[in-house]
XYZ file of C-alpha atoms in Angstrom:
626
model
C -24.539 57.765 -22.106
C -26.545 54.287 -21.596
C -25.709 52.226 -24.981
C -29.172 50.700 -24.574
C -30.899 54.233 -25.961
C -28.549 53.977 -28.916
C -27.884 51.848 -32.058
C -25.305 52.506 -34.405
C -25.481 51.906 -38.169
C -22.224 53.053 -40.414
C -20.869 55.331 -37.562
C -24.352 56.933 -37.434
C -26.266 56.786 -33.928
C -29.972 56.428 -34.350
C -32.121 57.124 -31.583
C -34.048 53.606 -30.284
C -35.733 55.931 -27.888
C -37.139 57.712 -31.228
C -38.981 54.645 -31.732
C -36.504 52.620 -34.418
C -35.414 49.134 -33.896
C -32.232 47.972 -35.150
C -34.415 46.145 -37.630
C -36.379 49.431 -38.310
C -33.438 51.216 -38.956
C -32.125 48.328 -41.622
C -35.604 48.772 -43.326
C -35.616 52.179 -43.663
C -32.459 52.725 -44.763
C -31.449 52.604 -48.649
C -30.529 49.030 -49.341
C -28.167 49.640 -52.135
C -25.689 51.699 -49.442
C -26.998 51.344 -46.033
C -28.222 47.883 -45.058
C -25.177 46.402 -43.350
C -26.249 44.300 -40.206
C -23.216 42.859 -38.655
C -22.569 47.106 -37.686
C -25.564 46.974 -35.525
C -24.964 46.939 -31.991
C -27.267 46.835 -29.177
C -30.108 43.673 -29.065
C -29.032 41.184 -31.783
C -29.209 37.233 -32.096
C -33.150 36.571 -32.311
C -33.607 40.088 -32.545
C -36.985 42.133 -32.558
C -38.352 41.652 -36.070
C -37.251 38.417 -36.302
C -39.705 36.179 -34.175
C -42.691 37.887 -34.173
C -44.238 36.144 -37.254
C -43.167 32.422 -36.146
C -44.624 33.539 -32.768
C -48.245 34.020 -34.955
C -48.133 30.291 -35.838
C -46.476 28.754 -32.660
C -48.259 30.784 -30.175
C -51.676 32.508 -32.012
C -52.045 29.385 -34.243
C -52.415 31.691 -36.901
C -52.834 29.977 -40.414
C -51.960 31.413 -43.829
C -53.600 29.578 -46.493
C -52.297 30.043 -49.926
C -54.909 28.960 -52.216
C -56.381 32.331 -53.139
C -52.847 33.909 -53.550
C -51.051 33.901 -56.661
C -47.528 32.421 -57.504
C -45.266 34.831 -57.858
C -41.694 32.625 -58.424
C -40.693 29.197 -59.188
C -37.747 27.718 -58.246
C -35.653 24.295 -58.311
C -34.945 24.481 -54.740
C -36.110 26.559 -52.131
C -34.130 26.667 -48.889
C -35.720 27.699 -45.416
C -32.953 28.910 -43.223
C -30.100 30.975 -43.866
C -27.550 29.312 -41.262
C -24.475 27.393 -42.236
C -27.056 24.328 -42.508
C -29.247 26.266 -45.071
C -26.208 27.933 -47.070
C -24.719 24.365 -47.008
C -28.093 23.011 -48.614
C -27.941 25.496 -51.480
C -24.104 24.710 -52.105
C -24.419 20.939 -52.146
C -27.533 21.195 -54.634
C -25.655 23.493 -56.930
C -23.054 20.481 -56.995
C -25.697 17.762 -57.530
C -28.018 19.639 -59.808
C -25.916 22.329 -61.689
C -24.890 25.686 -61.393
C -28.071 26.941 -63.245
C -30.341 25.494 -60.519
C -32.581 28.310 -59.748
C -32.240 28.516 -55.397
C -33.711 30.800 -52.948
C -32.816 30.677 -49.568
C -35.136 32.450 -46.905
C -34.199 33.580 -43.333
C -36.377 35.253 -40.817
C -33.436 37.144 -39.448
C -31.707 40.403 -40.976
C -28.614 38.854 -41.717
C -27.715 35.319 -43.186
C -25.420 32.704 -40.950
C -28.038 31.564 -38.456
C -26.193 31.367 -34.930
C -23.096 31.989 -37.170
C -23.053 36.120 -36.848
C -20.665 38.432 -37.375
C -20.278 41.538 -35.154
C -18.343 44.702 -36.267
C -17.111 47.495 -33.990
C -15.307 50.486 -35.407
C -13.041 52.307 -32.332
C -11.319 55.233 -33.588
C -11.030 53.964 -37.041
C -9.846 50.661 -36.051
C -12.286 47.582 -37.009
C -12.761 44.858 -33.978
C -14.370 41.922 -34.908
C -16.693 39.322 -33.006
C -18.814 36.399 -33.027
C -22.292 36.819 -32.192
C -22.840 33.015 -32.003
C -21.236 29.805 -33.585
C -17.457 30.245 -31.981
C -14.799 27.998 -33.766
C -14.549 24.617 -35.710
C -14.717 21.805 -32.869
C -11.915 19.550 -33.134
C -11.876 19.703 -37.316
C -9.019 17.015 -37.591
C -10.296 14.336 -35.650
C -14.451 14.907 -35.455
C -15.205 16.320 -38.902
C -16.690 13.815 -41.479
C -14.957 13.788 -45.036
C -17.908 15.492 -46.253
C -17.487 18.624 -43.660
C -13.503 18.756 -44.467
C -14.221 18.539 -48.278
C -16.586 21.519 -48.132
C -14.459 23.445 -46.060
C -11.502 22.767 -48.541
C -13.558 24.056 -51.396
C -14.237 27.103 -49.440
C -10.581 27.723 -49.387
C -10.622 26.731 -45.462
C -6.819 25.406 -44.818
C -7.455 23.850 -41.199
C -3.589 24.073 -40.342
C -2.955 27.589 -41.583
C -5.995 28.690 -39.702
C -4.896 26.827 -36.512
C -1.247 28.702 -37.038
C -3.208 32.051 -36.934
C -4.540 31.577 -33.305
C -1.272 32.910 -30.765
C -1.849 30.008 -28.057
C 0.796 31.296 -26.208
C -0.035 35.210 -26.303
C -1.705 35.044 -22.986
C 0.288 32.270 -20.967
C 3.666 34.211 -22.242
C 1.800 37.633 -20.280
C 1.792 35.461 -17.056
C -2.075 35.625 -17.164
C -4.260 32.632 -15.837
C -8.227 31.903 -15.411
C -9.470 33.272 -12.291
C -13.079 32.374 -10.360
C -15.165 35.016 -8.859
C -16.747 34.456 -5.786
C -20.036 36.757 -5.366
C -21.126 38.136 -2.245
C -24.663 36.799 -2.062
C -23.588 33.254 -2.494
C -20.318 33.165 -0.525
C -20.154 36.034 1.721
C -17.680 38.398 -0.394
C -17.073 39.453 -3.514
C -13.584 37.783 -4.164
C -11.501 36.941 -7.181
C -9.049 34.108 -6.981
C -6.583 33.506 -9.642
C -4.658 30.762 -10.728
C -7.030 28.439 -11.397
C -5.056 24.822 -12.083
C -8.008 23.001 -13.740
C -8.297 21.945 -17.594
C -11.508 23.098 -19.742
C -13.219 21.587 -22.148
C -12.422 23.105 -25.870
C -9.615 24.667 -24.112
C -7.622 26.988 -26.239
C -4.858 27.176 -23.984
C -1.856 24.636 -23.858
C -2.699 22.424 -20.489
C 1.271 22.778 -19.663
C 0.672 26.668 -20.142
C -2.543 27.739 -18.265
C -0.440 29.233 -15.336
C -1.988 27.648 -12.503
C -1.097 27.559 -8.988
C -1.411 24.048 -7.023
C -4.800 22.857 -6.149
C -4.028 23.581 -2.734
C -2.687 26.839 -2.935
C -5.882 28.019 -5.263
C -8.655 26.378 -2.832
C -6.861 27.535 -0.090
C -7.475 31.113 -1.241
C -11.920 30.560 -1.639
C -14.286 32.230 0.625
C -15.325 28.780 2.268
C -14.881 27.274 5.774
C -11.600 25.150 6.654
C -13.655 22.022 6.173
C -14.858 22.871 2.734
C -11.522 23.756 1.654
C -10.319 20.220 2.962
C -13.624 18.263 1.072
C -12.446 19.967 -2.303
C -8.915 19.643 -2.118
C -9.431 16.035 -1.264
C -11.933 15.843 -4.027
C -9.470 17.169 -6.703
C -6.043 15.459 -5.459
C -7.042 11.912 -4.067
C -8.282 9.663 -6.533
C -11.128 7.723 -4.445
C -13.364 4.947 -5.238
C -16.739 6.566 -4.029
C -18.633 3.526 -5.344
C -16.372 0.681 -4.591
C -18.960 -1.906 -3.965
C -20.324 -1.695 -7.880
C -18.851 -3.186 -11.010
C -17.636 -1.075 -13.861
C -20.894 -1.542 -15.707
C -22.857 -1.157 -12.797
C -21.180 2.288 -11.931
C -21.791 3.507 -15.689
C -25.267 2.901 -15.072
C -25.562 4.638 -11.808
C -23.466 7.758 -13.094
C -25.891 8.204 -15.793
C -28.909 8.641 -14.210
C -27.275 10.605 -10.774
C -26.792 14.766 -11.172
C -23.035 15.434 -10.470
C -24.064 17.847 -8.143
C -25.885 15.164 -6.215
C -22.539 12.543 -6.589
C -20.659 15.375 -5.142
C -22.685 15.708 -2.429
C -24.139 12.250 -1.542
C -21.035 10.218 -2.364
C -17.950 12.891 -2.550
C -19.474 14.382 1.105
C -18.873 17.882 -0.701
C -21.533 20.476 1.078
C -24.234 21.933 -0.939
C -22.611 25.237 -0.240
C -18.946 24.223 -1.805
C -20.624 22.505 -4.346
C -22.085 25.499 -5.644
C -18.380 26.077 -6.857
C -19.321 24.016 -9.504
C -22.548 25.053 -10.415
C -21.766 26.637 -14.106
C -18.924 24.699 -14.910
C -21.151 22.781 -17.495
C -22.990 26.049 -18.584
C -20.995 27.068 -21.903
C -20.991 23.597 -22.994
C -23.801 21.436 -22.080
C -25.916 24.870 -21.722
C -27.519 23.492 -18.284
C -25.775 23.315 -14.626
C -24.217 20.677 -12.737
C -27.508 19.725 -10.813
C -28.802 18.976 -14.774
C -25.703 17.003 -16.346
C -25.154 13.354 -15.410
C -21.730 12.500 -13.156
C -20.939 10.739 -16.297
C -21.165 13.309 -18.514
C -19.081 15.802 -15.895
C -16.443 13.550 -17.249
C -16.312 15.443 -20.876
C -15.510 18.464 -18.579
C -12.704 16.864 -16.895
C -14.545 17.762 -13.458
C -13.050 16.046 -10.075
C -14.198 12.976 -8.381
C -14.146 10.380 -11.107
C -10.694 9.332 -11.605
C -10.315 6.888 -8.907
C -13.783 5.129 -10.174
C -11.825 2.799 -12.429
C -14.024 3.816 -15.306
C -13.093 3.265 -19.238
C -11.409 5.960 -20.473
C -12.884 8.827 -22.788
C -13.235 8.135 -26.372
C -14.353 9.525 -29.983
C -15.841 12.908 -29.494
C -15.696 13.392 -25.916
C -11.875 12.631 -25.783
C -11.068 15.269 -28.748
C -13.336 17.825 -27.488
C -11.657 17.714 -24.143
C -7.778 17.146 -25.823
C -7.541 18.589 -29.215
C -6.859 22.184 -28.851
C -9.570 24.825 -29.693
C -7.658 26.901 -31.721
C -9.430 26.940 -35.225
C -10.954 30.104 -34.883
C -11.588 33.280 -37.178
C -11.755 36.649 -35.711
C -16.208 36.603 -36.303
C -16.135 33.038 -35.429
C -17.697 30.597 -38.045
C -19.702 33.552 -39.522
C -16.842 33.059 -41.491
C -17.654 29.703 -42.762
C -21.338 31.615 -43.708
C -19.684 34.388 -45.536
C -17.220 31.905 -47.518
C -20.726 29.886 -48.801
C -22.323 32.965 -49.652
C -19.610 34.717 -51.715
C -18.443 31.107 -53.292
C -22.405 31.032 -54.335
C -23.012 34.952 -55.034
C -19.413 35.985 -56.159
C -20.604 39.234 -57.027
C -21.376 40.055 -53.055
C -17.783 40.783 -52.007
C -14.224 40.255 -53.893
C -11.620 37.633 -53.252
C -11.159 34.285 -52.477
C -9.085 33.521 -50.183
C -9.575 33.019 -46.129
C -7.335 36.114 -45.801
C -9.296 38.495 -47.766
C -12.297 37.377 -46.390
C -11.700 38.853 -42.930
C -12.098 42.371 -43.973
C -14.383 42.092 -47.033
C -17.496 44.396 -46.664
C -20.110 42.140 -48.288
C -22.875 44.364 -50.515
C -26.348 43.135 -49.216
C -28.207 44.730 -52.230
C -26.300 41.813 -54.169
C -28.049 38.814 -52.115
C -31.390 38.757 -53.881
C -30.839 39.724 -57.645
C -33.241 38.693 -60.255
C -30.728 37.012 -62.384
C -28.763 34.961 -59.902
C -28.557 31.684 -59.883
C -28.599 31.486 -55.756
C -30.651 34.291 -54.087
C -31.049 35.070 -50.263
C -33.885 36.984 -48.936
C -33.530 38.272 -45.726
C -36.574 39.397 -42.871
C -38.791 36.667 -44.489
C -40.534 34.149 -42.444
C -41.794 31.012 -44.170
C -45.106 30.189 -42.666
C -46.931 27.781 -44.548
C -44.865 24.388 -46.649
C -47.458 22.476 -48.569
C -46.818 19.517 -50.856
C -48.614 19.273 -53.614
C -48.617 16.817 -56.769
C -45.707 18.134 -58.685
C -44.762 20.986 -56.374
C -44.020 22.223 -53.084
C -46.298 25.274 -52.610
C -44.829 27.713 -49.940
C -45.416 30.862 -48.221
C -43.952 33.752 -46.469
C -44.502 36.986 -44.667
C -42.228 39.845 -45.452
C -40.969 42.579 -43.177
C -44.442 44.186 -43.623
C -46.102 41.224 -43.279
C -47.546 40.835 -46.444
C -47.995 36.568 -47.418
C -46.096 35.866 -50.798
C -46.456 32.087 -52.563
C -43.767 30.506 -53.907
C -43.801 27.066 -56.080
C -40.590 25.077 -55.980
C -39.526 21.320 -57.423
C -37.608 20.644 -53.883
C -37.603 22.534 -50.559
C -35.066 21.852 -47.892
C -36.039 22.887 -44.053
C -32.920 23.824 -42.682
C -34.597 26.276 -39.935
C -35.114 25.634 -36.217
C -37.082 21.902 -36.448
C -39.237 22.593 -33.556
C -41.122 25.175 -35.740
C -41.599 22.766 -38.480
C -44.666 20.740 -37.417
C -46.809 24.439 -37.242
C -45.354 25.166 -40.713
C -45.950 21.890 -42.435
C -48.939 21.130 -40.842
C -49.789 18.216 -42.933
C -46.901 16.433 -41.570
C -47.628 12.841 -39.825
C -48.662 13.577 -36.051
C -46.074 11.260 -34.981
C -43.641 13.118 -36.974
C -44.719 16.686 -35.715
C -44.444 14.998 -32.041
C -40.593 13.747 -32.777
C -39.848 17.229 -34.055
C -41.322 18.995 -31.162
C -38.625 17.333 -29.033
C -36.068 19.451 -30.216
C -36.053 22.409 -27.798
C -33.376 24.601 -28.169
C -31.372 25.921 -25.294
C -31.440 29.595 -24.551
C -28.028 31.282 -24.053
C -26.646 34.911 -24.731
C -23.398 35.589 -25.960
C -22.530 39.261 -24.974
C -19.663 41.605 -26.704
C -18.282 44.367 -24.692
C -15.599 46.565 -26.277
C -13.472 47.802 -23.353
C -11.415 51.227 -23.620
C -8.318 48.879 -22.313
C -7.760 45.713 -20.622
C -5.727 46.731 -17.996
C -7.918 45.707 -15.384
C -7.157 41.984 -16.639
C -3.362 42.743 -17.066
C -3.401 43.530 -13.130
C -5.412 40.687 -11.985
C -3.413 38.547 -14.437
C -6.042 36.973 -15.653
C -7.788 36.454 -19.497
C -10.513 34.750 -18.334
C -12.962 34.922 -15.452
C -15.432 32.033 -14.050
C -18.210 33.124 -12.129
C -20.152 30.049 -10.469
C -23.149 31.927 -8.974
C -23.560 35.358 -10.987
C -25.433 35.833 -14.478
C -22.578 35.704 -16.842
C -20.549 33.073 -15.750
C -18.319 32.999 -18.339
C -16.091 36.305 -18.760
C -12.979 35.917 -21.128
C -10.924 38.458 -23.291
C -10.617 37.766 -26.800
C -9.223 35.216 -28.657
C -5.409 36.039 -29.936
C -5.869 35.545 -33.936
C -3.786 37.283 -36.319
C -4.250 37.544 -40.167
C -2.362 39.418 -42.771
C -4.608 42.521 -42.327
C -6.472 41.815 -38.937
C -4.941 41.106 -35.525
C -5.974 40.997 -32.008
C -5.427 43.616 -29.544
C -1.666 43.247 -28.267
C -1.388 46.129 -25.730
C -3.266 46.475 -22.900
C -3.775 49.857 -23.256
C -5.610 49.228 -26.684
C -9.455 48.554 -26.723
C -10.326 44.911 -26.849
C -13.560 42.987 -27.212
C -14.490 40.877 -23.984
C -16.969 37.709 -24.466
C -19.472 37.121 -21.667
C -21.738 34.085 -21.501
C -25.191 33.784 -19.793
C -27.392 30.706 -19.922
C -30.400 31.267 -18.090
C -30.821 28.025 -15.938
C -32.994 26.798 -13.062
C -30.263 25.735 -11.065
C -31.939 23.158 -8.260
C -35.464 23.473 -9.443
C -35.780 19.561 -10.587
C -37.084 20.719 -14.109
C -35.984 18.363 -16.967
C -33.618 20.213 -19.372
C -36.656 21.068 -21.964
C -38.431 22.789 -19.415
C -35.520 25.065 -18.381
C -34.910 25.562 -22.072
C -38.580 26.914 -22.359
C -38.833 28.973 -19.437
C -34.977 30.651 -20.079
C -36.335 31.366 -23.594
C -39.344 33.448 -21.863
C -37.357 34.751 -19.670
C -35.059 36.418 -22.449
C -37.698 37.344 -24.478
C -39.435 39.510 -21.566
C -36.297 41.107 -20.518
C -35.668 44.917 -21.743
C -32.337 45.388 -23.179
C -32.032 48.377 -20.354
C -32.081 45.600 -17.911
C -29.621 43.287 -19.613
C -26.889 46.393 -20.118
C -27.893 47.038 -16.288
C -26.599 43.670 -15.343
C -23.419 43.571 -17.634
C -22.433 46.513 -16.186
C -23.085 46.074 -12.712
C -20.977 42.726 -13.249
C -18.280 43.991 -14.775
C -18.215 46.783 -12.061
C -17.859 44.408 -9.420
C -15.300 42.277 -10.757
C -12.970 44.668 -11.989
C -13.652 47.966 -10.021
C -11.209 47.275 -7.580
C -8.483 47.322 -10.579
C -9.603 50.865 -11.224
C -12.244 50.037 -13.841
C -15.338 52.222 -14.760
C -17.928 50.723 -16.559
C -19.239 55.013 -17.617
C -16.092 55.432 -19.135
C -14.419 52.264 -19.902
C -17.140 50.532 -21.835
C -17.253 51.844 -25.695
C -19.698 49.556 -27.418
C -22.033 46.647 -26.145
C -23.769 44.086 -28.416
C -26.322 41.449 -26.749
C -26.464 38.489 -29.029
C -29.759 37.031 -27.230
C -30.421 33.649 -28.751
C -33.657 32.721 -27.073
C -33.241 29.442 -29.353
C -29.893 28.749 -29.137
C -28.200 25.391 -29.163
C -29.578 22.197 -30.853
C -31.127 20.011 -28.049
C -28.490 17.243 -27.586
C -29.443 14.033 -25.416
C -29.228 14.291 -21.381
C -28.495 10.981 -19.575
C -30.755 12.589 -16.809
C -33.532 13.139 -19.197
C -33.713 11.093 -22.301
C -34.045 7.351 -23.282
C -30.532 6.165 -25.396
C -32.678 3.733 -26.604
C -35.282 5.919 -28.019
C -33.237 9.088 -28.775
C -32.174 7.196 -32.273
C -35.753 6.925 -33.105
C -36.826 9.992 -32.235
C -34.260 11.792 -34.512
C -34.586 9.499 -37.636
C -38.468 9.767 -37.317
C -38.006 13.575 -37.078
C -35.765 13.918 -39.972
C -37.855 11.788 -42.520
C -38.430 13.327 -46.006
C -42.092 14.437 -46.750
C -42.725 14.205 -50.407
C -40.293 16.626 -52.037
C -39.479 18.264 -48.490
C -36.441 17.354 -46.572
C -35.230 18.364 -43.327
C -31.671 19.517 -42.328
C -30.021 21.889 -39.744
C -27.920 20.371 -36.964
C -31.311 19.865 -34.994
C -32.014 16.990 -36.887
C -28.916 14.997 -35.397
C -29.542 16.667 -31.739
C -25.968 18.227 -31.891
C -25.094 21.776 -31.991
C -22.138 21.774 -34.121
C -21.099 23.258 -37.326
C -20.110 19.936 -38.946
C -22.952 18.098 -38.255
C -24.909 21.485 -39.772
C -23.106 20.337 -42.718
C -23.401 16.740 -42.656
C -26.937 17.440 -42.149
C -27.404 19.678 -45.067
C -25.347 17.025 -47.639
C -27.934 14.189 -46.536
C -31.027 16.313 -47.080
C -29.785 16.690 -50.594
C -28.854 13.591 -51.533
C -32.374 12.475 -50.547
C -34.070 14.474 -53.141
C -32.421 11.458 -55.509
C -34.161 9.002 -53.701
C -37.704 10.338 -53.565
C -40.082 10.121 -56.397
């Protein structure tokens, strides 16, 4: 049966064909007993019901005046956006202004956490957890500020303990490696080539344990011409200075303004056909293809061809991202950070106070918005108007029925998508609106597929597959993490979660990153779930079918976490002026009256620790406001 026709809530199938979306199901359910979004499958992320009211502002230019509406509630602080930055803002506000401060968090989605979403699957009585968005803590020992580290400690997160829960050698000990899948449309044949010897940025596998073959043996298995194979082998093995006539500084300046793909074809003399092998290597990290990242940025991914250029070594975050182990991972990703924040501020939502007891804790969503609670979280609520008045901030939001509600607050933190703020706060100065609009978030999809077993991967000898020219460019079996009451799949005969990454880029279009993101967003929002599901099934069948995989019987559940507004925009060498970037960022994040701006967007950096830092900054700014 096609999963596209059904969603599942607490083990009860609800027919989408009958006209109910996942949000309809939640809205219809008695909130005290059945409202539990993490268990919903089907289309999640920016799900139906989460964006339509925002589009009334941004696309239809509708206005929602508040003057004729009564003030229904008053607060000390209202936080717009219930992601990690919004939740952290509430936490920092409590610390600064006292535990009795009245705080309301509003979010347009049916669940809190922003991109840090928890996906739950119940298969034959076993719970399988997955991350619907924000994946892991990236280099917490080196990249995190003291503010972020202290917050994690206060939430009971022990970084060393968390890292120890990751079984880093599990897949290497089974002899599994990474593979590349070449598709027939672009390479003449469907072919899986295992034993990739390359490193990966944010790598969970020890470089000494990747089980890679020699570069020569690996590339000689590619479905390419003899000449293309030789050129790729030389690119990997020979340290050549492709710009010998330039000084180091001239090289850096030049490499910043030539795409990695053009560098390969123009200077390394790689054919356009062979260069397609690299096309999606940057998709997961940069949310854009190698035709749109600079040759200098390609160094962050350890892509070949630059080691002989006598360039200065990588430093700072770029070095840490490439070399630190990517092992600080909860089974549900950074949704655990969001859940820890919620449980800390609203303890009645779930029992416990440790990392371990959080893993299986089932939150009582009916406790999120209690009248007498100092901190309240109100879901399915889209903020459409924020206005600074003489003494207070007026705020209007639309509930799930589309009814406008007016609230009043002393302080307001805009921890939502920054590109929406100019529509929500029309009184902002035009230059600040323009600066905020520059943060065009990248679109991406994190799909979770529960497989009946992972025999096909074991037989292929792989744990991860890179597909340079197919829709889903990264396919990997679940991270092997093991907590006291929760463990990963250890037996290939048991069900496992498959993580699939799709970034709808526009290869070789010549479009800048923002234009590609806008087109990608439109594509995702207009693609029916049935088409998405079919694409997933067909790609997996092509990759795994010759190992006995049958998508009709071997796919047990499927969740598409569609993020039409995904990664925060990050400056791109090819499309941005470094001297102007910081000015734009600072202007966009300026307070406006008693309204401050948080979210990782406000730093142009899509990381959890940045979201926390921006929350802290936004709350501290209230002390300096008149």
